[in-house]
Short mmCIF file of C-alpha atoms in Angstrom, two decimals:
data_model
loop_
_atom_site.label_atom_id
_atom_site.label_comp_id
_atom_site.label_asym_id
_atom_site.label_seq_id
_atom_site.Cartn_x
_atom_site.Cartn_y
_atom_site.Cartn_z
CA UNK G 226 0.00 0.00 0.00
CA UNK G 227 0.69 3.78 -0.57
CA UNK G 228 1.76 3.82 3.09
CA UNK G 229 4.82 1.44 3.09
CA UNK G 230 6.40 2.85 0.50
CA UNK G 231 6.13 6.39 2.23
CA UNK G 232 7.77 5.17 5.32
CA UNK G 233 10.23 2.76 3.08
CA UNK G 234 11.13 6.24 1.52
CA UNK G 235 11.62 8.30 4.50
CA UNK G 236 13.77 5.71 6.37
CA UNK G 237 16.23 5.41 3.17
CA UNK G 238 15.98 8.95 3.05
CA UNK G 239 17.02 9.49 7.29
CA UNK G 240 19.45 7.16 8.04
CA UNK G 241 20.39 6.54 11.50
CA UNK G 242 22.60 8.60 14.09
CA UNK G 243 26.30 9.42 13.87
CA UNK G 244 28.84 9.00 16.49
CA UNK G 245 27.79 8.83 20.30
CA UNK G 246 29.23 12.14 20.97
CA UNK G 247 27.45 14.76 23.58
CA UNK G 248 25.24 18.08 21.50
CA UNK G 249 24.14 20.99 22.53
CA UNK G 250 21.01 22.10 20.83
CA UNK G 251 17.83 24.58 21.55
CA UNK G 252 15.08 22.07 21.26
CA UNK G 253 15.40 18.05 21.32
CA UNK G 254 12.41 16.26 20.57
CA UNK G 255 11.47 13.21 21.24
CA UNK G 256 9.70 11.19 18.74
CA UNK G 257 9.08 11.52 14.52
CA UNK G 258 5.70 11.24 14.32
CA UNK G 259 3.37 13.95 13.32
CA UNK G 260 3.47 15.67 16.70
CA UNK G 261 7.29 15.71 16.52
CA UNK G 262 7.91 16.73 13.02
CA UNK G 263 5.60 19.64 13.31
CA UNK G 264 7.06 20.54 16.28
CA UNK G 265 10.91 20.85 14.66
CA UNK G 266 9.61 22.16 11.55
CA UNK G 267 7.44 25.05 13.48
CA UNK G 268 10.51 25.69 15.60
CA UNK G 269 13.38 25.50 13.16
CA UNK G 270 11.54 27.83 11.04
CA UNK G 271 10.88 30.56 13.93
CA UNK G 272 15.20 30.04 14.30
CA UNK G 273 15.43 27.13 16.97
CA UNK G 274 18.50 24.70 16.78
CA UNK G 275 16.50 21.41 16.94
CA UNK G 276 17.31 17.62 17.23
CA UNK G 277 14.91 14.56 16.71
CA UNK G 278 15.10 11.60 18.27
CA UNK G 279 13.69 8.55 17.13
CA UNK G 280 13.89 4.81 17.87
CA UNK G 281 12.76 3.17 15.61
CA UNK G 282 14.21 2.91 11.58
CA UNK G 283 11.59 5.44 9.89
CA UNK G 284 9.84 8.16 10.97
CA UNK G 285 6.20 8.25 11.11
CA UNK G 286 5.17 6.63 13.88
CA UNK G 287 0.96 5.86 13.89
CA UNK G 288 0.76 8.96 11.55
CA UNK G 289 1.60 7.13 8.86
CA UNK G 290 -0.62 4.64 9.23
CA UNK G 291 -3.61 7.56 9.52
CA UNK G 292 -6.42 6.41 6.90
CA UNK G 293 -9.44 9.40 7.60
CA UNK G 294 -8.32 12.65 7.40
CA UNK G 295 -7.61 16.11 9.62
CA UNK G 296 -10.12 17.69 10.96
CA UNK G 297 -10.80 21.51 10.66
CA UNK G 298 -13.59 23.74 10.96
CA UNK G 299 -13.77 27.38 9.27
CA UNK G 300 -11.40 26.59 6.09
CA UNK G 301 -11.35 28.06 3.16
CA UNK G 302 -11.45 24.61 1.26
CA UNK G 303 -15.04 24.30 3.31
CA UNK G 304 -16.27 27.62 2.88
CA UNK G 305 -16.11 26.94 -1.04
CA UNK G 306 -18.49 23.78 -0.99
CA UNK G 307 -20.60 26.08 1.08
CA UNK G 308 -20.39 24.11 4.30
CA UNK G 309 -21.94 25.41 7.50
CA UNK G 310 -19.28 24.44 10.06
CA UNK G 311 -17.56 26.72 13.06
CA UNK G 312 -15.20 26.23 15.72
CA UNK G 313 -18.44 26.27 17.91
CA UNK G 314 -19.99 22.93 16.39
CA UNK G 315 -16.26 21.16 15.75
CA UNK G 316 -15.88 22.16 19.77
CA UNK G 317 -19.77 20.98 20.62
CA UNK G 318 -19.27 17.69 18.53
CA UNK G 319 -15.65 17.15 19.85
CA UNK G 320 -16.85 17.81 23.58
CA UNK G 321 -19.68 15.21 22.58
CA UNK G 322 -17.85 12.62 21.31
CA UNK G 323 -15.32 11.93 24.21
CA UNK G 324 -18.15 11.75 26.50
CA UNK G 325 -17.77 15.48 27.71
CA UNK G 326 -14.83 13.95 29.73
CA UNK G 327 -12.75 15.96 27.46
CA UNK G 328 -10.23 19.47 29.14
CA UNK G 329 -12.62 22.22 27.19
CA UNK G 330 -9.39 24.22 27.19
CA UNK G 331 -7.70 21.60 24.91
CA UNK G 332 -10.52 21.41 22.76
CA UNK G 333 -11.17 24.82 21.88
CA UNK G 334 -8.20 25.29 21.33
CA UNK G 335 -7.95 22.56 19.04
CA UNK G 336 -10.87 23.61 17.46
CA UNK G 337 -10.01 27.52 16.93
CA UNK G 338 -6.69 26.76 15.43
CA UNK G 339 -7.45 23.80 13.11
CA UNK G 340 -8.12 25.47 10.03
CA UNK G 341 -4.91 27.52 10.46
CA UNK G 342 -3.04 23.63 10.65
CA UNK G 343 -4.33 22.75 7.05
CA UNK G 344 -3.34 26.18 5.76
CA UNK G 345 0.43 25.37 7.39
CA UNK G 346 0.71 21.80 5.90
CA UNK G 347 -1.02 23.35 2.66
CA UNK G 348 1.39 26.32 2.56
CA UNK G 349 3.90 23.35 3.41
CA UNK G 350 3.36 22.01 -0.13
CA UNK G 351 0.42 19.33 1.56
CA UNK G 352 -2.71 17.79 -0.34
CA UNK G 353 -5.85 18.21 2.11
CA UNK G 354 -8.26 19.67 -0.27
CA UNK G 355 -10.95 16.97 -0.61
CA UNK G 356 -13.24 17.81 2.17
CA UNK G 357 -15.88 14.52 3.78
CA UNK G 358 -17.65 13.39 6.81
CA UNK G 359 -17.06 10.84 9.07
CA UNK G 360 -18.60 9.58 12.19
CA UNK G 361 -19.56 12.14 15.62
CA UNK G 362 -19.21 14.83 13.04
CA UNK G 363 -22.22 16.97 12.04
CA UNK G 364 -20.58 18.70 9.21
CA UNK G 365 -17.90 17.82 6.78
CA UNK G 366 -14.75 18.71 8.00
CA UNK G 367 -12.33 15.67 7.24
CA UNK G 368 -9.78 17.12 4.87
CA UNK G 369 -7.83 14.98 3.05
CA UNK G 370 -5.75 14.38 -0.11
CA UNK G 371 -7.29 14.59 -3.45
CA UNK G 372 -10.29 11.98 -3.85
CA UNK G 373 -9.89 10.91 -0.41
CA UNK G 374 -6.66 9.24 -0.37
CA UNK G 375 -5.26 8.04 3.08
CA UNK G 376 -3.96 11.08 5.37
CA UNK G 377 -1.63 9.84 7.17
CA UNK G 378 1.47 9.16 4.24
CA UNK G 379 0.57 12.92 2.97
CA UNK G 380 1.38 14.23 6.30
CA UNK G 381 4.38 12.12 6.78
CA UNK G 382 5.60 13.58 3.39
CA UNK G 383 4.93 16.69 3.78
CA UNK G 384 7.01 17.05 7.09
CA UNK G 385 9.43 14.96 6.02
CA UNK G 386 10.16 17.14 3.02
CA UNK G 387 10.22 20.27 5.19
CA UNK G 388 12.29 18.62 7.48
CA UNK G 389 14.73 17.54 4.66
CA UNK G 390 14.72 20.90 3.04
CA UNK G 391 15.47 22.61 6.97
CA UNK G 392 17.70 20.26 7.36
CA UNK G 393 16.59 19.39 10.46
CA UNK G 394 19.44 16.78 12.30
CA UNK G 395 16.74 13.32 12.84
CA UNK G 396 18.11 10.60 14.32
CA UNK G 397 16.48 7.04 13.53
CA UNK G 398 17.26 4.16 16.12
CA UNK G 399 17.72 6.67 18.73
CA UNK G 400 16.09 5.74 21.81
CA UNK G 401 16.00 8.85 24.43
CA UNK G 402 16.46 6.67 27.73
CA UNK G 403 16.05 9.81 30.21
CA UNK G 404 14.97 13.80 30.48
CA UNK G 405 17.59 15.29 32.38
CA UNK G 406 16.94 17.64 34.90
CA UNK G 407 18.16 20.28 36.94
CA UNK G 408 16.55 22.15 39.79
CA UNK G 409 13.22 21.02 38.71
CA UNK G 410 13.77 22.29 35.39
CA UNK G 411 14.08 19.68 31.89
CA UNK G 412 17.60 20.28 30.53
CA UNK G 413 18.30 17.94 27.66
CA UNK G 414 17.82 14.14 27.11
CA UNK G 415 20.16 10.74 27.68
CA UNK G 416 20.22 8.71 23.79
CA UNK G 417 20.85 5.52 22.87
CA UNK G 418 21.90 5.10 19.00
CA UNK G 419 24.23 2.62 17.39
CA UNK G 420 26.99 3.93 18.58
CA UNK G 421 26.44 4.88 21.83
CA UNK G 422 24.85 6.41 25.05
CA UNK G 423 25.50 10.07 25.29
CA UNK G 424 23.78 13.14 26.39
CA UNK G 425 21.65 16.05 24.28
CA UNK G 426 21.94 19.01 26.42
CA UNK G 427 19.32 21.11 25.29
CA UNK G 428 17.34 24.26 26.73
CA UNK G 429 13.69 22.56 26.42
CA UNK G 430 12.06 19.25 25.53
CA UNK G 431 9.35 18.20 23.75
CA UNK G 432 7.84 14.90 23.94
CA UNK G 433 6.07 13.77 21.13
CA UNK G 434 6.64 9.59 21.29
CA UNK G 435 3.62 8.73 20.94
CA UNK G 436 0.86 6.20 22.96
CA UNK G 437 1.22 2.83 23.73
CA UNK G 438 -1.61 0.83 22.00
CA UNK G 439 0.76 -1.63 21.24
CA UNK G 440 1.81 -2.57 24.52
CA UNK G 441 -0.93 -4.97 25.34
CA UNK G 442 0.45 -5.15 29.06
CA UNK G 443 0.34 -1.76 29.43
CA UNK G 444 -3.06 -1.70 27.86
CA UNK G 445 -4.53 -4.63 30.18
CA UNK G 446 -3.28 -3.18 32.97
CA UNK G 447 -5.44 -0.09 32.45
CA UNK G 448 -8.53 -1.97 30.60
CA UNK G 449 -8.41 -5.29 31.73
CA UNK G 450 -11.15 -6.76 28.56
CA UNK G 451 -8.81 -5.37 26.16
CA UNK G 452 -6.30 -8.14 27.28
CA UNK G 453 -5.47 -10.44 24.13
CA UNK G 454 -6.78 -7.42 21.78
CA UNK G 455 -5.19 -6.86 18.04
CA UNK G 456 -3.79 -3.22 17.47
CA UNK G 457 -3.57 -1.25 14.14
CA UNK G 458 -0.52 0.39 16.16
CA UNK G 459 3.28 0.23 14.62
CA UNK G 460 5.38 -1.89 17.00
CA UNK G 461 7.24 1.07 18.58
CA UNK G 462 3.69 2.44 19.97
CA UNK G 463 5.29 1.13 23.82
CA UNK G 464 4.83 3.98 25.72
CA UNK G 465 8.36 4.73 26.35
CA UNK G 466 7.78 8.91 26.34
CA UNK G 467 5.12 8.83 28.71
CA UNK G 468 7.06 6.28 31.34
CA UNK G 469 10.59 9.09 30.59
CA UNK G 470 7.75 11.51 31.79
CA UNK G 471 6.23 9.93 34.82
CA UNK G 472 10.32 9.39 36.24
CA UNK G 473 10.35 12.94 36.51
CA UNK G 474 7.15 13.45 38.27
CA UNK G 475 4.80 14.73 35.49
CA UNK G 476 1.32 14.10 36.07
CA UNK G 477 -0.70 10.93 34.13
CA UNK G 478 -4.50 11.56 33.10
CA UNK G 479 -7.27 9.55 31.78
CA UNK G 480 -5.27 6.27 31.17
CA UNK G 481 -7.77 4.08 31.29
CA UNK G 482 -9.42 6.07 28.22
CA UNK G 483 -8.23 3.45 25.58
CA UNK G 484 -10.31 3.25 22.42
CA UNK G 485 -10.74 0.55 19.71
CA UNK G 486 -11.23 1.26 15.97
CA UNK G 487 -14.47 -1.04 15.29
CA UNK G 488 -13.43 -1.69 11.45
CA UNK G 489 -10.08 -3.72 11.52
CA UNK G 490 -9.51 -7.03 9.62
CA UNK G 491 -9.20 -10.18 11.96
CA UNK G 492 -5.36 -11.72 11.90
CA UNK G 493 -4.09 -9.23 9.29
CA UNK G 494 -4.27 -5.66 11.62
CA UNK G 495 -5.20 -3.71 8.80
CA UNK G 496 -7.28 -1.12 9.57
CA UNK G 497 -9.91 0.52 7.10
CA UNK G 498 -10.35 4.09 7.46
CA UNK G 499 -13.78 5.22 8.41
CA UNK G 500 -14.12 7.41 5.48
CA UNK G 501 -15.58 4.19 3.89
CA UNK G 502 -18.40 4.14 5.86
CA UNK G 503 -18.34 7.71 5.87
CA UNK G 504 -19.01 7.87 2.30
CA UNK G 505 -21.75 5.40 2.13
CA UNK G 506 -20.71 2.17 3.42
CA UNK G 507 -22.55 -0.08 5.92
CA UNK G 508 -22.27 -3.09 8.30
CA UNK G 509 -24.26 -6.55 7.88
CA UNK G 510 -24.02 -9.07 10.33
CA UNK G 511 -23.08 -12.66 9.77
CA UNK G 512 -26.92 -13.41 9.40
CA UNK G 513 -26.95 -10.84 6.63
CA UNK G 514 -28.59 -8.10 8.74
CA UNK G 515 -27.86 -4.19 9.19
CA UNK G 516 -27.81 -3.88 13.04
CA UNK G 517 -26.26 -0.59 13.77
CA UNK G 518 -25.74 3.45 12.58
CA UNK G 519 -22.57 2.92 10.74
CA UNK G 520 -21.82 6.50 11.80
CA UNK G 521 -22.36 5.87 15.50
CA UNK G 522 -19.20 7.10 17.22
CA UNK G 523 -16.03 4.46 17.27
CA UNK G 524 -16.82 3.49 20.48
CA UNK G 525 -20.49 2.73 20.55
CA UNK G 526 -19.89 0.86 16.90
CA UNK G 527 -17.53 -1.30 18.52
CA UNK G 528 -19.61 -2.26 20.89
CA UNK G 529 -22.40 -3.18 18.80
CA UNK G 530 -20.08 -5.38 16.95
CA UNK G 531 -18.45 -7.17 19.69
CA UNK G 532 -22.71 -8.29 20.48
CA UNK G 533 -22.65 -9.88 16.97
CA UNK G 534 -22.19 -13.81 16.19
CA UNK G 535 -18.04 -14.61 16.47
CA UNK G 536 -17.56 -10.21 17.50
CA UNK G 537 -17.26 -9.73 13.67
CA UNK G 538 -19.21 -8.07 10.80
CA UNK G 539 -18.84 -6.72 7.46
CA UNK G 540 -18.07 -3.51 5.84
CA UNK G 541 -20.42 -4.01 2.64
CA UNK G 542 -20.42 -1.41 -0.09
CA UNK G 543 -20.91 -1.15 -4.02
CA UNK G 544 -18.75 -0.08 -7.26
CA UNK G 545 -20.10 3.95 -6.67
CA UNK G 546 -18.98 3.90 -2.89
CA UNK G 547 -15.98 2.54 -4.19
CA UNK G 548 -15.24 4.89 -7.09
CA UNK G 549 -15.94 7.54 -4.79
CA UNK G 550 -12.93 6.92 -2.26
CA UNK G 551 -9.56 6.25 -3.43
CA UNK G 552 -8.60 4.66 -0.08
CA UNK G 553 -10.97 1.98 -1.46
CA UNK G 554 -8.52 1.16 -4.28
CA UNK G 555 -6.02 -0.76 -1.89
CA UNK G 556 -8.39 -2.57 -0.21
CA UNK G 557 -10.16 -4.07 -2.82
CA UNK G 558 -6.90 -5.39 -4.42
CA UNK G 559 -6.48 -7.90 -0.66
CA UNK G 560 -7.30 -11.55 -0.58
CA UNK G 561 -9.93 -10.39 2.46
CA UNK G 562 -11.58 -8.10 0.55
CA UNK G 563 -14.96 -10.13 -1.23
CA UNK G 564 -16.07 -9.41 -4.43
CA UNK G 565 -19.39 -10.48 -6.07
CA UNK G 566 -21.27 -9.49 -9.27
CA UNK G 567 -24.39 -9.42 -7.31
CA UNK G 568 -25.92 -9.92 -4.14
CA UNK G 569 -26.34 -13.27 -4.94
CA UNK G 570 -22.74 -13.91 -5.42
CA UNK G 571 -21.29 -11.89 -2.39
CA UNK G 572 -23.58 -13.38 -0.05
CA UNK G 573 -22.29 -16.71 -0.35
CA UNK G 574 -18.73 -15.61 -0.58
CA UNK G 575 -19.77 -13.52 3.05
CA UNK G 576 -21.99 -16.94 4.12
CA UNK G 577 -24.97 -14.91 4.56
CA UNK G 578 -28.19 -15.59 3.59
CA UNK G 579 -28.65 -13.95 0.41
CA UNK G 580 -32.76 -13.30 0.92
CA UNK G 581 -32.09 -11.62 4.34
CA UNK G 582 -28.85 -9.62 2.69
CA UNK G 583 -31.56 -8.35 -0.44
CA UNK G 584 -34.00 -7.36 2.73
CA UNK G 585 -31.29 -5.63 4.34
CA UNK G 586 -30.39 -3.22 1.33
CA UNK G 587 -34.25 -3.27 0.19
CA UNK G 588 -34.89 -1.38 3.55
CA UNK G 589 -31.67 0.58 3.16
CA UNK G 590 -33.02 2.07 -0.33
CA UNK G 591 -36.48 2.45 1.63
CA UNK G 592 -34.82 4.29 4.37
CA UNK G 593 -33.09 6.49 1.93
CA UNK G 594 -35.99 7.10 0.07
CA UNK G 595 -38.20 7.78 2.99
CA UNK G 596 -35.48 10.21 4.79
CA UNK G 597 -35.72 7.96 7.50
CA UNK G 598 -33.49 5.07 8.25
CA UNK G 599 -34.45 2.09 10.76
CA UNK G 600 -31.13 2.68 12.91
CA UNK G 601 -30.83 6.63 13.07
CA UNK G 602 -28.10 7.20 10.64
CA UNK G 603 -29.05 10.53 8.54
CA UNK G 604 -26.35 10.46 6.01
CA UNK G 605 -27.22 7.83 3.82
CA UNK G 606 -25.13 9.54 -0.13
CA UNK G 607 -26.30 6.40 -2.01
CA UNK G 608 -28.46 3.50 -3.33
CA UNK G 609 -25.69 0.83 -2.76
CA UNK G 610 -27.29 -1.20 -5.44
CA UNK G 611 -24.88 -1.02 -8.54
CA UNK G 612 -22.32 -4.17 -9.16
CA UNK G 613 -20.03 -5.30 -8.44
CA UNK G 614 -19.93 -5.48 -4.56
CA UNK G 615 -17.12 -5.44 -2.20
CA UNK G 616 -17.63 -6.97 1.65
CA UNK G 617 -14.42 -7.27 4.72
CA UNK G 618 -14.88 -8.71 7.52
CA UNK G 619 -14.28 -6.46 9.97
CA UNK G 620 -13.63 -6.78 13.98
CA UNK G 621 -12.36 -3.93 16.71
CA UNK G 622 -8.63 -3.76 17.99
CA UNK G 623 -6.90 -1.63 20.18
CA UNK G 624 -6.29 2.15 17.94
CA UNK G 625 -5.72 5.09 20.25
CA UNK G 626 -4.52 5.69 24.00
CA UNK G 627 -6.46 9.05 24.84
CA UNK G 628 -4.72 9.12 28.12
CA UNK G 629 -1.10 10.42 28.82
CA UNK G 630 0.69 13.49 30.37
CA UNK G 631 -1.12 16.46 31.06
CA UNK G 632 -0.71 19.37 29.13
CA UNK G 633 -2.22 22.75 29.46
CA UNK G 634 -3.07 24.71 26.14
CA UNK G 635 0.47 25.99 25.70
CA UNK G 636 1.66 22.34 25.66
CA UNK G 637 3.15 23.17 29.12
CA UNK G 638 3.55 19.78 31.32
CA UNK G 639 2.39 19.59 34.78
CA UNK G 640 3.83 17.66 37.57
CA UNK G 641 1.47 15.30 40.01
CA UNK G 642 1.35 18.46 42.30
CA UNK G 643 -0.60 20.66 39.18
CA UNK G 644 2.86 22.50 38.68
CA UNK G 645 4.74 23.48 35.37
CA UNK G 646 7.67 21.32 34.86
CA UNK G 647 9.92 24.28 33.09
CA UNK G 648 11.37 23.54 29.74
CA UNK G 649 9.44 20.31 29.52
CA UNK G 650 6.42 20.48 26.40
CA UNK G 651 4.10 17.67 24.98
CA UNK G 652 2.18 17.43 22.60
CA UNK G 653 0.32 14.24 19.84
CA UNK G 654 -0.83 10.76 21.26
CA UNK G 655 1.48 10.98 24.69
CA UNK G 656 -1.07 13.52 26.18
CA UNK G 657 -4.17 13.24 27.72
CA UNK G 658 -7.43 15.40 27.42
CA UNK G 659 -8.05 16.31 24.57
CA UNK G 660 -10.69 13.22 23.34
CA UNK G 661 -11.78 12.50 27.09
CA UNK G 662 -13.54 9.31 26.38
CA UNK G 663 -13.98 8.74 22.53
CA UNK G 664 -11.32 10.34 19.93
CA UNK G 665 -13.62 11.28 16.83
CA UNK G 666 -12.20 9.53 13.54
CA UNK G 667 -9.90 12.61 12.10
CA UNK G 668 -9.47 14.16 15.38
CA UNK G 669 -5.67 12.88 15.89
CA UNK G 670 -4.28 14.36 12.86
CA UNK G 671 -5.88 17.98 13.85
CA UNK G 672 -4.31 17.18 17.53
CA UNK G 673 -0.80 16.24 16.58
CA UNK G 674 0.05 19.21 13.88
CA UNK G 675 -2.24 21.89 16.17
CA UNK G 676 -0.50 20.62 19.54
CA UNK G 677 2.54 19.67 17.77
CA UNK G 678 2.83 23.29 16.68
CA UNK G 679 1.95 24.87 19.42
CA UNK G 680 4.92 22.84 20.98
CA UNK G 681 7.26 24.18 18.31
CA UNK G 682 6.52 27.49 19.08
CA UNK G 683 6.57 27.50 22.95
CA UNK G 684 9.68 25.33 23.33
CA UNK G 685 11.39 27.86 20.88
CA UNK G 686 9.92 30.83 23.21
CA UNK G 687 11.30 29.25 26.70
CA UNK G 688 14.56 28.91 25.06
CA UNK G 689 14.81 32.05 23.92
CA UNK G 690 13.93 33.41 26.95
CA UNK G 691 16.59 31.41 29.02
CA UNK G 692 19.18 32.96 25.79
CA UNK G 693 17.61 36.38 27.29
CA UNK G 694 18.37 35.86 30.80
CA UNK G 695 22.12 35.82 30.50
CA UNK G 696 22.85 38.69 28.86
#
């Protein structure tokens, strides 16, 4: 898929890290996901001496596995289709969607600077300008590349390039094994590369590694049902940052807030974006049934298909859904992907009935006709009833640790006594707050460039103002 051969690209491109020899630098951060790259690019650009540490061979982290899309209300690109969105409704739907468990601080300000995050990566030489819904929003506001391609290898690129063309010093298989501090303040990082242990002295940190979805342990121990669970996480998701963090007394939140994307393929991991069902997909049951709003939030969908026969169902759509979604194109091409001619034919490749699969999209059309579907779901763009058809079985895993350090709206990290730890910024998947108890399917991206940003910028201002301090 597109996505490999991104992150095959930007590891060739990298490389790993040079001698084990001690640096001084403004800004070290850790982690080369989304959160991190923006970060270094934001700062580097505004003049900040930066280093990136990362420990596995690519960059990319779980951004590069991103399928949906960024979220952003008030855009230009939205404005021209004439769509009715604000930072009040992206902030009401947000707040909504994690269960109003969610810091309103974080949110709004998530909300009020996302369209100014699409602009960057746009001005950044970025592809966001097809504009959908997915599920838990109530206007389109997913912006993605051009016919709905998968996110998450556009945003690697485009950071990667502007990291390239900064020449920002990244370090692959670099594992930061400490923060350093000194009277209560972060001063620099302890590495481990190929060569060596040695020290990154630097005036602030910013810690951007990511969750830890794929540390089932670590996951169990929080949520003890998810114990045994798939993830659609890379391997390095471990939660290394956020245990670095908690050493030096920062403050956890929310960590038993672990959510599970409800469309991921049984014993392969992959994970189909939920712009599919977005743009008109829906789920049948094993006994050929709709049983659920497809664009329920991730949560509550999961749910309803753990209660099916075996906890598995299928994503069922036709040759327009498909044509109409690009991120379609690589799916279709698996072994697990189903193909049929017509209902007839892909209900006994699915082992449905195929009488109660024709009821099931009879009363779909009926519902669509009517304005009125049977399970609540009121976008509902088409028919589904043009050949061939396409069905994956589909079952939840483990997709996104809401929990982590906590961060005030500056990206400013707070110790377990609700103090600022100086020099010390975090931003992406390692925080906690800003999805409370459901993250909302393009959500992430919006948090790890707006956050990751932010981070960029403040880390760059606290070393700037220790520069000041001894003149």
């Amino acid at each position: 898929m597109k996505k490999i051969l991104v992150a095959a690209a930007v590891t060739a491109c990298f490389g790993t890290a040079g001698a084990a020899e001690d640096i001084n630098v403004d800004i070290a951060v850790i982690g080369a996901g989304g959160a991190g790259l923006s970060a270094a690019v934001e700062a580097t650009e505004l003049g900040a001496k930066v280093v990136v540490v990362e420990k596995m061979a690519m960059v990319g982290g779980n951004t590069v596995r991103a399928a949906g899309g960024l979220n952003a209300a008030e855009t230009a690109l939205q404005k021209a289709k004439g769509t009715k969105d604000s930072v009040e409704i992206m902030f009401y739907d947000t707040m909504k969607g994690g269960h109003w468990l969610n810091d309103p601080a974080l949110v709004r300000t998530l909300a009020q600077k996302s369209a100014s995050s699409v602009e960057w990566l746009l001005a950044h030489g970025g592809d966001l300008r097809d504009v959908g819904l997915m599920a838990g929003a109530t206007q389109p506001r997913t912006h993605r590349p051009t016919g709905g391609a998968l996110v998450g290898p556009e945003v690697v690129r485009t950071l990667y390039t502007s990291a390239k063309n900064l020449n920002i010093d990244l370090r692959t298989n670099t594992q930061a094994t400490e923060i350093l501090t000194k009277d209560g303040a972060v001063v620099g990082i302890k590495v481990k590369g190929k060569d060596g242990v040695y020290t990154i002295h630097s005036k602030a940190v910013v810690d951007a590694a990511g969750g830890f979805g794929a540390n089932n342990d670590l996951v169990a121990k929080y949520v003890p049902r998810l114990k045994g669970f798939d993830t659609t996480n890379h391997k390095g998701a471990t939660g290394d940052g956020i245990t670095l963090a908690e050493k030096i007394g920062a403050q956890l939140i929310q960590m038993e807030q672990i959510q599970t994307h409800p469309t991921v393929v049984p014993g392969v991991g992959d994970m189909i974006t939920e712009a599919v069902r977005g743009n008109g997909a829906i789920l049948i049951n094993k006994e050929g049934k709709r049983f659920y709003n497809e664009l329920e939030t991730r949560d509550k969908v999961s749910a309803a298909i753990l209660k099916q026969k075996d906890g598995i169902a299928y994503l069922f759509f036709d040759s327009d859904m498909q044509k109409s979604l690009k991120a379609t194109n690589g799916y279709i091409k698996k072994s697990y992907c189903l193909t049929g001619a017509t209902l007839d034919e892909i209900a006994g490749k699915m082992g449905v009935p195929a009488a109660d699969l024709k009821a099931s999209m009879d009363a779909w059309k009926a519902g669509k006709a009517a304005g009125k579907d049977a399970f609540g779901r009121a976008d509902m763009p088409r028919d589904l009833d043009k050949g061939p058809f396409y069905a994956i079985a589909i079952t939840p895993a483990v997709h996104h640790t809401m929990g982590g350090i906590k961060i005030d709206p500056l990206t400013q990290v707070y110790n377990v006594e609700g103090k600022v730890i100086p020099g010390f910024f975090a931003a992406g998947e390692i925080t906690g707050g800003v999805h409370g108890g459901n993250r909302l399917g393009g959500n992430a991206q919006a948090d790890i460039v707006t956050f990751g940003r932010i981070a960029g910028q403040q880390a760059y201002i606290y070393a700037r103002g220790l520069d000041a301090q001894k003149k």
